[in-house]
Structures are given as structure tokens and as C-alpha cells.
Coordinates of C-alpha atoms in Angstrom, one line a residue:
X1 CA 1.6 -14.5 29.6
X2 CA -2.2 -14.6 29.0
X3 CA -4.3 -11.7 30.6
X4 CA -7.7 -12.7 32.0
X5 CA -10.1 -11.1 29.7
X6 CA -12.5 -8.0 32.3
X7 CA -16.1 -8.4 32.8
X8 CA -17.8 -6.5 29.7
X9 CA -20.0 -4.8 32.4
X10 CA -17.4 -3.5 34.5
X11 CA -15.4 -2.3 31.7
X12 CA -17.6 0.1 30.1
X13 CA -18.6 1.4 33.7
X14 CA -14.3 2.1 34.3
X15 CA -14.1 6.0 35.0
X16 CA -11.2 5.5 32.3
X17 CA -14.0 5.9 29.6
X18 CA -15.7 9.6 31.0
X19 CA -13.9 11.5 28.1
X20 CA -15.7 9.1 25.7
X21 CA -19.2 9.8 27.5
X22 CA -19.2 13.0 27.3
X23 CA -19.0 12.8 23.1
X24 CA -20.9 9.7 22.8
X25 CA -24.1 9.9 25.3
X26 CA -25.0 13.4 25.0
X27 CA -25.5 15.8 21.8
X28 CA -23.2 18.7 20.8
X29 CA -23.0 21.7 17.9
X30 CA -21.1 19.7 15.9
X31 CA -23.0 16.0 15.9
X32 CA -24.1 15.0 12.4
X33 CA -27.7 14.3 11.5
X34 CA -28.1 10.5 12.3
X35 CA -26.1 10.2 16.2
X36 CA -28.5 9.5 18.5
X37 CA -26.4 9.8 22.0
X38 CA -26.8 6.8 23.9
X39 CA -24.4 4.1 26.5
X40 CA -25.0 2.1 23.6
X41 CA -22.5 3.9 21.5
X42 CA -19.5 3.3 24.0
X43 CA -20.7 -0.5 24.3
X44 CA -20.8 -0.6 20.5
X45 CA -16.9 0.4 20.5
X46 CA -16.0 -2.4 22.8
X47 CA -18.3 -5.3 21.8
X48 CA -19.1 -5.2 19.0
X49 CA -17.1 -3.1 16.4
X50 CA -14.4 -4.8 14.7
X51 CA -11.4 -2.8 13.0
X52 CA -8.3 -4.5 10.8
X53 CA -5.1 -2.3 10.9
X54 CA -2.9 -3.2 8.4
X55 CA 0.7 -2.9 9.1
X56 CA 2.5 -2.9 12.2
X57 CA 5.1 -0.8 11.7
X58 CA 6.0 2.7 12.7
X59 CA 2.2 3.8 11.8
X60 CA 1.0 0.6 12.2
X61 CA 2.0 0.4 16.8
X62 CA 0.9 4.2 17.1
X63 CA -2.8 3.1 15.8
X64 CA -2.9 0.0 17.5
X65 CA -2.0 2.0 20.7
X66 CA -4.4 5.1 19.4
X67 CA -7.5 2.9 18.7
X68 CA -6.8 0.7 21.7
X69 CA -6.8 3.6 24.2
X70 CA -9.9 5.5 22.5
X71 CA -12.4 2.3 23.3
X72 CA -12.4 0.2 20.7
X73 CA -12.0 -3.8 21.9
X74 CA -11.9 -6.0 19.2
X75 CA -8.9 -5.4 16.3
X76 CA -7.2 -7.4 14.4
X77 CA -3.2 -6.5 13.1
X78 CA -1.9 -7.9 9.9
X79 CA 2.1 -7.7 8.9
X80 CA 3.9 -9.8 6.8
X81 CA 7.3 -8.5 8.6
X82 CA 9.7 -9.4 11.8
X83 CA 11.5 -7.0 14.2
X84 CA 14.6 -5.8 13.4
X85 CA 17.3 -4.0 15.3
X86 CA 16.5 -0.7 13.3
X87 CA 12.6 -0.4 14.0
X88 CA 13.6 -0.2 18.1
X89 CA 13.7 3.6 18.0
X90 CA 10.4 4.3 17.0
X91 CA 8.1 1.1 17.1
X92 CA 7.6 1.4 20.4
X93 CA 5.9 -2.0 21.0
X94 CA 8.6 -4.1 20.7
X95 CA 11.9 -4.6 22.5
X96 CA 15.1 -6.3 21.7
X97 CA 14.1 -9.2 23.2
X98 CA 11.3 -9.2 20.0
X99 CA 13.8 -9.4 17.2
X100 CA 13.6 -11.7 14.5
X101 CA 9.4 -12.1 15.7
X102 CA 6.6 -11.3 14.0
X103 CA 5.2 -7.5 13.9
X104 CA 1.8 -8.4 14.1
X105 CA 2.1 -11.1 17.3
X106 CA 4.7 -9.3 19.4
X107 CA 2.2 -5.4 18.9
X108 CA -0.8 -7.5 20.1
X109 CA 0.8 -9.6 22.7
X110 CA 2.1 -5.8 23.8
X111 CA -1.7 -3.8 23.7
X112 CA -3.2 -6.9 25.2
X113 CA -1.1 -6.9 28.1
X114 CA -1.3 -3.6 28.7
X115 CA -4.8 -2.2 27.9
X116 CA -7.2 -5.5 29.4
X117 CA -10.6 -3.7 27.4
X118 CA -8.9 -4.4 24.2
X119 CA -8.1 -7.9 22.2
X120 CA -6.2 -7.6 19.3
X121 CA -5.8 -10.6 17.0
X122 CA -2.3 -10.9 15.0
X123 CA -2.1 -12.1 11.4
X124 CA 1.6 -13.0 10.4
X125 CA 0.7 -13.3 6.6
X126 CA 0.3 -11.1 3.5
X127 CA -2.9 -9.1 2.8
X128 CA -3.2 -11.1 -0.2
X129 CA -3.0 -14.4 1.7
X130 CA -6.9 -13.4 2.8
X131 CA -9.8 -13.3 0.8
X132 CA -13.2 -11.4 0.9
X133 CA -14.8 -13.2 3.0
X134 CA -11.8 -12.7 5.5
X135 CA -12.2 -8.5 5.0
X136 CA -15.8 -8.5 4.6
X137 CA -16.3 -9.0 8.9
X138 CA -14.4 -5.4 9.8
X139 CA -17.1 -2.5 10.0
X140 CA -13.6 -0.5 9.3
X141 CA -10.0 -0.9 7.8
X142 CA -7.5 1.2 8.3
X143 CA -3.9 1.1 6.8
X144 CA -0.6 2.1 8.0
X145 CA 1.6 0.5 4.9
X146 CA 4.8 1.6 3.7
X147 CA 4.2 -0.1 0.1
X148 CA 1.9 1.4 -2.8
X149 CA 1.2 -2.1 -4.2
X150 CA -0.3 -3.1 -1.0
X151 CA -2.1 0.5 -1.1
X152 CA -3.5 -0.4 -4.4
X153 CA -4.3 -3.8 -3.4
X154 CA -6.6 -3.4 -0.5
X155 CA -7.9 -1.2 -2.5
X156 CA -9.6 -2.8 -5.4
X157 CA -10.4 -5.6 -2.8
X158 CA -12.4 -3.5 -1.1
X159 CA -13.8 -2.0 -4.2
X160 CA -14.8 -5.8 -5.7
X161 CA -16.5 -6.3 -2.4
X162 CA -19.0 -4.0 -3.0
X163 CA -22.6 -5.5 -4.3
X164 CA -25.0 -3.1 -6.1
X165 CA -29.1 -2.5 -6.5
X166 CA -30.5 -1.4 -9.8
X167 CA -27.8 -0.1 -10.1
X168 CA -26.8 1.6 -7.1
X169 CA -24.3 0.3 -4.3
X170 CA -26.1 -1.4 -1.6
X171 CA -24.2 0.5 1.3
X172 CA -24.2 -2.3 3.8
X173 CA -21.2 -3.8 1.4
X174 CA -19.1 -0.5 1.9
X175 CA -15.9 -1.1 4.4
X176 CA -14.5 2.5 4.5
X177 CA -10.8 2.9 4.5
X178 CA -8.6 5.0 6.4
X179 CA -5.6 5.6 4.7
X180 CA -2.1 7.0 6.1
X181 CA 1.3 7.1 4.9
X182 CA 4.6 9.5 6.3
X183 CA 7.5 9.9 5.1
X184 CA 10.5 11.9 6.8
X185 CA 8.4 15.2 8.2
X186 CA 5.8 14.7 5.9
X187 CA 2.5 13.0 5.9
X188 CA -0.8 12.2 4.8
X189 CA -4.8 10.9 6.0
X190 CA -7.0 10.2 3.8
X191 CA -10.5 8.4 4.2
X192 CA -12.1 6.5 1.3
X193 CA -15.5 5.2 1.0
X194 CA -15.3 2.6 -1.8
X195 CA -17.7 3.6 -4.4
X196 CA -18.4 7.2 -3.6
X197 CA -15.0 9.1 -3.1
X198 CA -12.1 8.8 -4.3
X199 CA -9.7 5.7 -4.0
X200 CA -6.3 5.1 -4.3
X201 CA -5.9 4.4 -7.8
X202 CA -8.3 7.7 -8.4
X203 CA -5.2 9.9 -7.4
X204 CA -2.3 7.0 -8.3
X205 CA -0.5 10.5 -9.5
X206 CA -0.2 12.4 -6.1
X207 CA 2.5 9.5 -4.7
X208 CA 5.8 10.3 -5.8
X209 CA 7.3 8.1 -8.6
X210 CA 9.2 4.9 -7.1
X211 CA 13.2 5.4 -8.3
X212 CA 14.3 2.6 -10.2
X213 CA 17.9 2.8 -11.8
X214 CA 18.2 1.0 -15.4
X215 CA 20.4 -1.8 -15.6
X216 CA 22.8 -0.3 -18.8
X217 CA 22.7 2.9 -16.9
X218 CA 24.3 1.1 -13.2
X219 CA 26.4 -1.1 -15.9
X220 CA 28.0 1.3 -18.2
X221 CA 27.4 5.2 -17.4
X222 CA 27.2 5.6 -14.1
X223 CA 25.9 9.4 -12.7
X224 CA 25.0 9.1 -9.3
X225 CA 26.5 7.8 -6.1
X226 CA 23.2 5.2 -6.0
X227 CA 24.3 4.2 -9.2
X228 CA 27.7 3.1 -7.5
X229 CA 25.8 1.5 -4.7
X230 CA 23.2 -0.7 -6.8
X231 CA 25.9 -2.1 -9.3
X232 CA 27.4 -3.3 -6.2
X233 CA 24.7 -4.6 -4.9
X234 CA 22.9 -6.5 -7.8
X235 CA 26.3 -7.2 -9.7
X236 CA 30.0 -7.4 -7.6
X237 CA 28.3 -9.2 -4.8
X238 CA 27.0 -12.4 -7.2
X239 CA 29.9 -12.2 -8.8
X240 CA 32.6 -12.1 -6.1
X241 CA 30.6 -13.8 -3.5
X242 CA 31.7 -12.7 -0.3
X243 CA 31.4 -14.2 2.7
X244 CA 31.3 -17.5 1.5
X245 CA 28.4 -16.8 -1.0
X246 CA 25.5 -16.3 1.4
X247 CA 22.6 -13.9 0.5
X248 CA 23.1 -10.3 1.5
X249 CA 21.6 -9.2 4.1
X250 CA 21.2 -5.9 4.7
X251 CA 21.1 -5.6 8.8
X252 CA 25.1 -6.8 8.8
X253 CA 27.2 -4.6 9.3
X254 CA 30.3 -6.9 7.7
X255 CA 28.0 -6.6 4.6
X256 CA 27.0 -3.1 4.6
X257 CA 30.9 -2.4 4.8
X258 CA 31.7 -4.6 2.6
X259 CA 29.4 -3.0 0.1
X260 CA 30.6 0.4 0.9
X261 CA 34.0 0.0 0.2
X262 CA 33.1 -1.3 -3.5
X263 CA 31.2 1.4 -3.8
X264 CA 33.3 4.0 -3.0
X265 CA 36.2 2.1 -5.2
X266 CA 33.4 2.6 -8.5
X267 CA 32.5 5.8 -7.5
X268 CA 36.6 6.9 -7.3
X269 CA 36.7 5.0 -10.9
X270 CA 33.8 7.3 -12.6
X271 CA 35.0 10.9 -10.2
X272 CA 31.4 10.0 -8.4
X273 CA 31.5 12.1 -4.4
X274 CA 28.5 11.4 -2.0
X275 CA 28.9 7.9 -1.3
X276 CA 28.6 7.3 2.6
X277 CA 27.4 4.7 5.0
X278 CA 24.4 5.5 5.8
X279 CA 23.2 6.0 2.0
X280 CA 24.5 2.7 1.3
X281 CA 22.2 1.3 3.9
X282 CA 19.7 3.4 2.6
X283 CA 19.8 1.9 -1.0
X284 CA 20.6 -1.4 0.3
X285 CA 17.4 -1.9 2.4
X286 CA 15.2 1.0 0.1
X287 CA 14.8 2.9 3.9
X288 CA 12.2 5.8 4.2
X289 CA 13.2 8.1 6.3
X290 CA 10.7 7.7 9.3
X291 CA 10.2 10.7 12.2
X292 CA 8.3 9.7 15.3
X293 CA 6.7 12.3 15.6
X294 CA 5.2 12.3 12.0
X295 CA 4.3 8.9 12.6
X296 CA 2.1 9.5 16.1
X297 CA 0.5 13.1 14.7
X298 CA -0.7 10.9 11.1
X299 CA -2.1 7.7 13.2
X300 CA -3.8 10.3 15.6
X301 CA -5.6 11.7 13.0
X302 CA -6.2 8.1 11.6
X303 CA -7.7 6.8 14.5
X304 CA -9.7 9.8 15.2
X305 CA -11.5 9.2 11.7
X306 CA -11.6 5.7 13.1
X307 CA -13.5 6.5 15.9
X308 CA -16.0 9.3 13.6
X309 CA -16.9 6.6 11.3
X310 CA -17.8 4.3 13.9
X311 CA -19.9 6.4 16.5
X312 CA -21.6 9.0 13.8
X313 CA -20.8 11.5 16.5
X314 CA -19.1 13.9 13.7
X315 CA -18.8 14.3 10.4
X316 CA -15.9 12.2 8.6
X317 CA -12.9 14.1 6.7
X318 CA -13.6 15.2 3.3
X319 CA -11.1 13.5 2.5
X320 CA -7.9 13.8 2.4
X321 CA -5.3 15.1 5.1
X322 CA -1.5 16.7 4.1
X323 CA 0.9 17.7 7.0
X324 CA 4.3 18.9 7.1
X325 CA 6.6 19.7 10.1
X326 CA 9.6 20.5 8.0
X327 CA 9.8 24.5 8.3
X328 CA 6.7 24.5 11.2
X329 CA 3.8 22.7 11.4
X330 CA 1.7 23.0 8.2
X331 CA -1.3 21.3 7.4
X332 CA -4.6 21.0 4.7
X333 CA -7.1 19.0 4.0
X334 CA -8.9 19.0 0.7
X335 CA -11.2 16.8 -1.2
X336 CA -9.7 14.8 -3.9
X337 CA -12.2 14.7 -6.7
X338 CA -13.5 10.5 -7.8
X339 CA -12.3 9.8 -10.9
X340 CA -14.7 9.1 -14.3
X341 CA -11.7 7.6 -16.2
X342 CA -10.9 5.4 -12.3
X343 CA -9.1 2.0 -13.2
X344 CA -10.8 0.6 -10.6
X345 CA -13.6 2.3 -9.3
X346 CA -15.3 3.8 -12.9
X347 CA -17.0 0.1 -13.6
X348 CA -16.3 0.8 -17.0
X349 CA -13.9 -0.4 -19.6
X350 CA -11.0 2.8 -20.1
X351 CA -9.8 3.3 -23.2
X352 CA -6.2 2.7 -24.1
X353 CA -5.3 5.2 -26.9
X354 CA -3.0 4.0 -29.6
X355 CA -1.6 5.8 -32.3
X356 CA -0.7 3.3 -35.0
X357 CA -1.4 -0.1 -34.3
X358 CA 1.1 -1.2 -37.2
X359 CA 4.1 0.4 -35.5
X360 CA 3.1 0.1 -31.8
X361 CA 4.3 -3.3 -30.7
X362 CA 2.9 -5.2 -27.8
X363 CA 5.9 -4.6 -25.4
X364 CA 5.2 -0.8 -26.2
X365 CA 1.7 -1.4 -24.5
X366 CA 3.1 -3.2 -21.5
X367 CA 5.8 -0.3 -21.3
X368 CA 3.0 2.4 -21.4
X369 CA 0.9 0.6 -18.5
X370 CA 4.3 0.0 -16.8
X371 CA 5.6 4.0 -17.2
X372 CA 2.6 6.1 -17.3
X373 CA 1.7 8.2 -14.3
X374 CA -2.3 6.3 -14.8
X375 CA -1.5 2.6 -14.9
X376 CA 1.8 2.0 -13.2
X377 CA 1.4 -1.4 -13.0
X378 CA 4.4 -3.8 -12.1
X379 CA 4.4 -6.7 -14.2
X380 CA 1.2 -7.1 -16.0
X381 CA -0.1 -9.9 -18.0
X382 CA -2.5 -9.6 -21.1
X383 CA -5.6 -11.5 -22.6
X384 CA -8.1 -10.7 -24.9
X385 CA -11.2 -12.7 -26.5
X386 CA -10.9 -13.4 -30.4
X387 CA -13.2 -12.4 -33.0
X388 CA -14.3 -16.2 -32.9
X389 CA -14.9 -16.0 -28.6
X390 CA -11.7 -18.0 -27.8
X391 CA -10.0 -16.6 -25.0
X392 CA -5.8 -15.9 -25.7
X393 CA -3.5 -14.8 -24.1
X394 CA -1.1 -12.5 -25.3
X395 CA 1.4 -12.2 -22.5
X396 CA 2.2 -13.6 -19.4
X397 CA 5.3 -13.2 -17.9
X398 CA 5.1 -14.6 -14.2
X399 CA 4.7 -18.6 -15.3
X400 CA 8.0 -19.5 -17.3
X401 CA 6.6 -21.9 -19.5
X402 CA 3.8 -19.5 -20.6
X403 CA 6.5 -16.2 -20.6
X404 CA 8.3 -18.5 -23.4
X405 CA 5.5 -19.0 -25.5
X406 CA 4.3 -15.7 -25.5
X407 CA 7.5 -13.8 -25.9
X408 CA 7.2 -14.1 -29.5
X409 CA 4.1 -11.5 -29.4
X410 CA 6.4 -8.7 -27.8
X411 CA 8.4 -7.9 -30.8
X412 CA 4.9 -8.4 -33.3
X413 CA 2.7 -4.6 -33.4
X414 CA -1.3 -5.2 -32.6
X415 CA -2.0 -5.1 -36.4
X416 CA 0.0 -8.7 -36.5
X417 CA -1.3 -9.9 -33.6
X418 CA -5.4 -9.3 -35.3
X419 CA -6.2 -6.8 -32.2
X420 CA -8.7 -4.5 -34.0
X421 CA -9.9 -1.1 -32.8
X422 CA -12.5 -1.7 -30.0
X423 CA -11.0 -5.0 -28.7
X424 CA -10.8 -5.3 -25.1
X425 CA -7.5 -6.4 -23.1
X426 CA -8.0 -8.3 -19.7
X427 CA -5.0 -7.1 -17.5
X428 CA -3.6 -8.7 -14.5
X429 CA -1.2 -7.5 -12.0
X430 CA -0.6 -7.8 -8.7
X431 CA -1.3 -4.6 -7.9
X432 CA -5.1 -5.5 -8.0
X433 CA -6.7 -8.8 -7.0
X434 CA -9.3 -8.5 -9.5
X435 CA -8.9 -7.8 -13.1
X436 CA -9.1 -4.6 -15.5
X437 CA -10.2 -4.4 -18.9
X438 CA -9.0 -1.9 -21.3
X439 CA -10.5 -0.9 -24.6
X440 CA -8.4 0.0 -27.8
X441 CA -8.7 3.2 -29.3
X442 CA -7.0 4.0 -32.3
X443 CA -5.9 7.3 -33.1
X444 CA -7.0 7.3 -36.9
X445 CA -10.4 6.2 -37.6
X446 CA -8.9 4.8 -40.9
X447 CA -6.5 2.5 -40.3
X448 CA -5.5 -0.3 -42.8
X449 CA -4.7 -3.2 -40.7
X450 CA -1.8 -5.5 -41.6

């Protein structure tokens, strides 16, 4: 049902908005510098500032409803996901009558039904299906993601937008982001102004490592009841096919039982305990736990950065937000430090340190920006410029015909493959749109090269 869109005029004159006068068209103790109180700031909110939230999950429905309800008409929602039967209980913008829809159209259909000063425009793709000149229109971004790839991401996106002056960043390029993430009773706000604070790859290290279980390890010696679970899972069901073959899916319950009970038969085989339903689901479909609550308190404190940045009525967040309601309420807010040695924001070429380059293959590189707590990249692919200017590449795993032509250089240590200390690697992944260069470093300034 379409909702006939309110006379600008009348809107901002609605008595609904007398909580926002009062901060926006008169001064206070805590006003920065640069507000000047004016009607123009409420109008601003409502005409004319334009804010992306990405994600419309459990974080991403409490900031649509937060930002929607504080004055600001003109967002935009991206999600790449549909409803399920599971995100009922806290995604409060969608019924059952949404499932199997899209996130993004079924939130905005919801605030723009409901709150007639907003318009929210849904996007039912991937952040990466847009380019810059799509992100370069919002005067803000603001993310409510459940993945640290996508984190990463908008990120350097956001970073590669940025244009500079002799030098310096020309701050009409800079599209602040407003960063939260929760998990269980726990959560975090954070706001990052590419180029001057710290981003997301500047403090990679504070997320907590992503589990992933070694395939010998599910095969052969299994130790934990997940160990049980994902042997099913990636191994018994292919093999046995079930339910005539089709794909798992992890919202049946025939297939989540069917799962369990193999599990808890290799489990009894290696004297495994712990296996139950609900952690079975909980491998199965790699659930966070996710508490309401914790979700409402981090987009409120979210959108209320939101709303700073926009009006310049008070100073932002410096800059980062934790908060824990496990054993009471618990919060602080400290200033993560910008990285010199930043992968993506530094602008310079990091050094990759190598100890011997004629024992240190080049799948012990790509296992080094794969494992270490500074690169954790996913799947990254390798070039580098020869001494003669011709580009090669050296790995490239995500295009089969190139992955069998480079394989060969895996097994080969950088002294066979003629890298010399200094060279520069271009790296890929799909962590970043853009890519990185790192410089080789050798740990002996005396190295005879093979």
C-alpha cells in the first residue's frame, strides 16, 4: 500500500518534532564550536540529509526505526538477506507473512507506513554490488552487519573515496561511519572518520578470531562436539544424500534432526558428550547469539552519533563504544589510537618481514596473510612487477584456469620465484575493494639468492 508522501511544510511544523527544537534551534553548555541553532537544522534532517544503513537485521530494524523517529527523512537500507522464521523474535519489522522476502524491502515498506516524514529506499543486493559513485551521495553511513568481511569492505571503500590537497585530505570527500556490532550481551559503537581515526582494519585485532575447524582434524581426531557436528555436515550429508539429495538447509527441522542424530552416533564413536539440538543448529547456520535488548541499547547509541554528526549540535564519540549487560550494565568508551603500520588507511606500502627467502615458500606467505592477527585475509591473490616492468602474477586462486597455472609457484620459496628484497606484492582479496601493496623485507641484510 503506498502512503501519500506529507507536505514538507507541515511536517517540520508537527508538535511531534518539539524535543528536536529544543537541541537544534537554541544553544546549550554542551554545543560544539561550529552549531549555529537555527529551523534550518531540523529542515536539514528531513530534506535534505541522506543516510545508508547497512544491514537490516536485528541492528539493522532498531536503526531504521531509531533514525526514522529522531527526524531524519531520506535513508536508504541495503541487505543482501530474506526473512526467516528465526529473525521473528527480535526483527521487529517483519511478520510471518514477510518470510522468504527481502530484509531491506519488507523494513522500508514497514517505516514508510508507519512514520509518513520518513522515506526509506530498500536495496536487495550486496554492498559490493555498488560502486563509489553509489556511496559517495550519503552525508553518513552507518552499519549494523553481522560479517567482518563486509566490515572491512565498506571500509576501504570509504577509505579509496577519499581525494587529497597537497597532500592533505580534502574533507568534503570524508563519509563518516558509524559502526555497531553485538553479540549475545555484548556490544560495541564505534565512529570512524576515514582518514583521521582509526578504521576497521586499524584495530582488525580487537574482533575475536572467526573458528574454523581443519578438515584432518573433523576427519580423523575428532575433540569437540562441533567437530562431530561439521563432519556431518560437510562430509555424511554429500555422501549419504538424504532426502533425496537436495541441499541442506538449515531452517528444516527434518534436516537439523537428521544431522543431529549423526552427530550424536560420531560423537558416541569418539566418547564426545555436549552434542544437543540447539548447538547443532548453531554450527549448522554459524548463529550469534543475538539479545534484543543489546541490539536496541547499541543502535541507540548508533543513531544518536547519527544525529551528532549531522546537526554539529555536540561533539561526536571519541570513538569507540564497549557495553556489556552480562553481570549488570557496564559500559566505556575509549579512543582507539590510527594506525602508522594501517593496511588500508597508512597510504604507504607495509612491509612484509621474511626470514629466509630460500626456505619460505609462497604458500607460507599466503598462510601468514591468511593466519596473522594483521592481515587476515580470506583468499588472497598475488602480483608483483618484474625487474624488466612486466606485471606477473604469482597466485590467483578464485579463476580455475589461472589457480592451475599458478599452483606450481606454491611449493617454489621467493628466492626461486626471483622476488628480491624490496619487491612489492599487489594483494587482492575480497575483504577490500581496492588493492594493497606490501613490501618485502628480509630478515638478513645478506642473503645469497638462489
Amino acid at each position: 500500500m503506498s502512503v501519500a508522501s506529507p507536505n514538507p511544510a507541515l511536517a517540520l511544523q508537527s508538535k511531534r518534532w518539539n524535543g528536536l527544537r529544543h537541541l537544534l534551534e537554541r544553544e546549550g553548555p554542551f554545543c560544539k564550536g561550529d552549531f549555529s541553532p537555527s529551523p534550518d537544522n531540523l529542515e536539514f534532517l528531513q530534506t535534505k540529509c541522506k543516510v545508508l544503513v547497512i544491514g537490516a537485521g536485528g541492528l539493522g530494524c532498531e536503526l531504521l526505526k531509531d533514525l526514522a523517529l529522531v527526524g531524519f527523512g531520506d535513508l536508504h537500507v541495503i541487505d543482501m538477506d530474506t526473512i526467516e522464521l528465526s529473525n521473528l523474535n527480535r526483527q521487529f519489522l517483519f511478520r510471518r507473512s514477510d518470510i522468504g522476502a527481502s530484509k531491506a524491502e519488507c523494513a522500508a515498506r514497514f517505516i514508510n507506513g508507519r512514520v509518513p516524514t520518513c522515506r526509506v529506499t530498500p536495496h536487495f543486493k550486496r554492498i559490493q554490488d555498488f560502486d563509489e559513485t553509489f556511496y559517495s551521495q550519503f552525508h553518513l553511513i552507518v552499519c549494523g552487519l553481522d560479517s567482518i568481511v563486509a566490515r572491512r569492505w565498506i571500509n576501504g571503500m570509504l577509505l579509496s573515496m577519499l581525494r587529497y590537497e597537497d597532500g592533505s585530505i580534502d574533507v568534503s570527500s570524508i563519509v563518516p561511519m558509524i559502526d555497531g556490532g553485538t553479540e549475545g550481551f555484548k556490544g560495541n559503537a564505534r565512529v570512524i572518520l576515514p582518514g583521521f581515526t582509526a578504521c576497521i582494519e586499524c584495530t582488525l585485532d580487537l574482533f575475536p578470531p572467526q573458528v574454523n575447524y581443519p578438515l584432518c582434524t573433523i576427519a580423523n581426531t575428532p575433540r569437540l562436539p562441533e567437530h562431530c557436528i561439521e563432519y556431518v555436515k560437510l562430509i555424511q550429508w554429500d555422501k549419504e544424500s538424504p532426502f533425496n539429495s537436495v541441499p541442506l538447509d538449515g531452517d528444516d527441522p527434518q534436516h537439523i534432526g537428521w544431522i543431529y542424530e549423526r552427530s550424536l552416533e560420531r560423537a558416541s564413536e569418539f566418547n564426545i558428550t555436549g552434542i544437543t539440538y540447539r548447538l547443532v543448529q548453531g554450527v549448522i547456520k554459524h548463529i550469534i547469539p543475538a539479545v534484543a535488548s543489546t541490539n536496541a541499547v547499541i543502535a541507540a547509541a548508533c543513531a544518536l552519533e547519527v544525529f551528532k554528526l549531522a546537526t554539529s549540535c555536540y561533539d561526536s564519540m571519541a570513538n569507540y563504544l564497549n557495553f556489556n549487560d552480562l553481570d549488570g550494565i557496564y559500559t566505556y568508551t575509549y579512543e582507539a589510537e590510527k594506525s602508522e603500520t594501517c593496511l588500508a588507511c597508512s597510504n604507504t606500502p607495509q612491509l612484509l618481514p621474511i626470514e629466509d627467502p630460500n626456505t619460505t615458500t609462497l604458500e607460507d606467505v599466503i598462510k601468514l596473510l591468511c593466519e596473522s592477527a594483521k592481515y587476515q585475509l580470506k583468499s588472497p591473490a598475488l602480483t608483483t612487477v618484474t625487474k624488466e616492468g612486466k606485471q606477473k602474477t604469482l597466485y590467483l586462486g578464485t579463476v580455475k584456469s589461472i589457480e592451475q597455472a599458478t599452483r606450481k609457484n606454491l611449493t617454489q620459496s621467493l628466492g626461486e620465484l626471483g622476488l628480491e628484497d624490496g619487491q612489492q606484492l599487489t594483494v587482492t582479496d575480497i575483504t577490500s575493494p581496492t588493492a594493497i601493496t606490501l613490501q618485502l623485507k628480509y630478515q638478513a641484510n645478506e642473503v645469497e639468492m638462489i
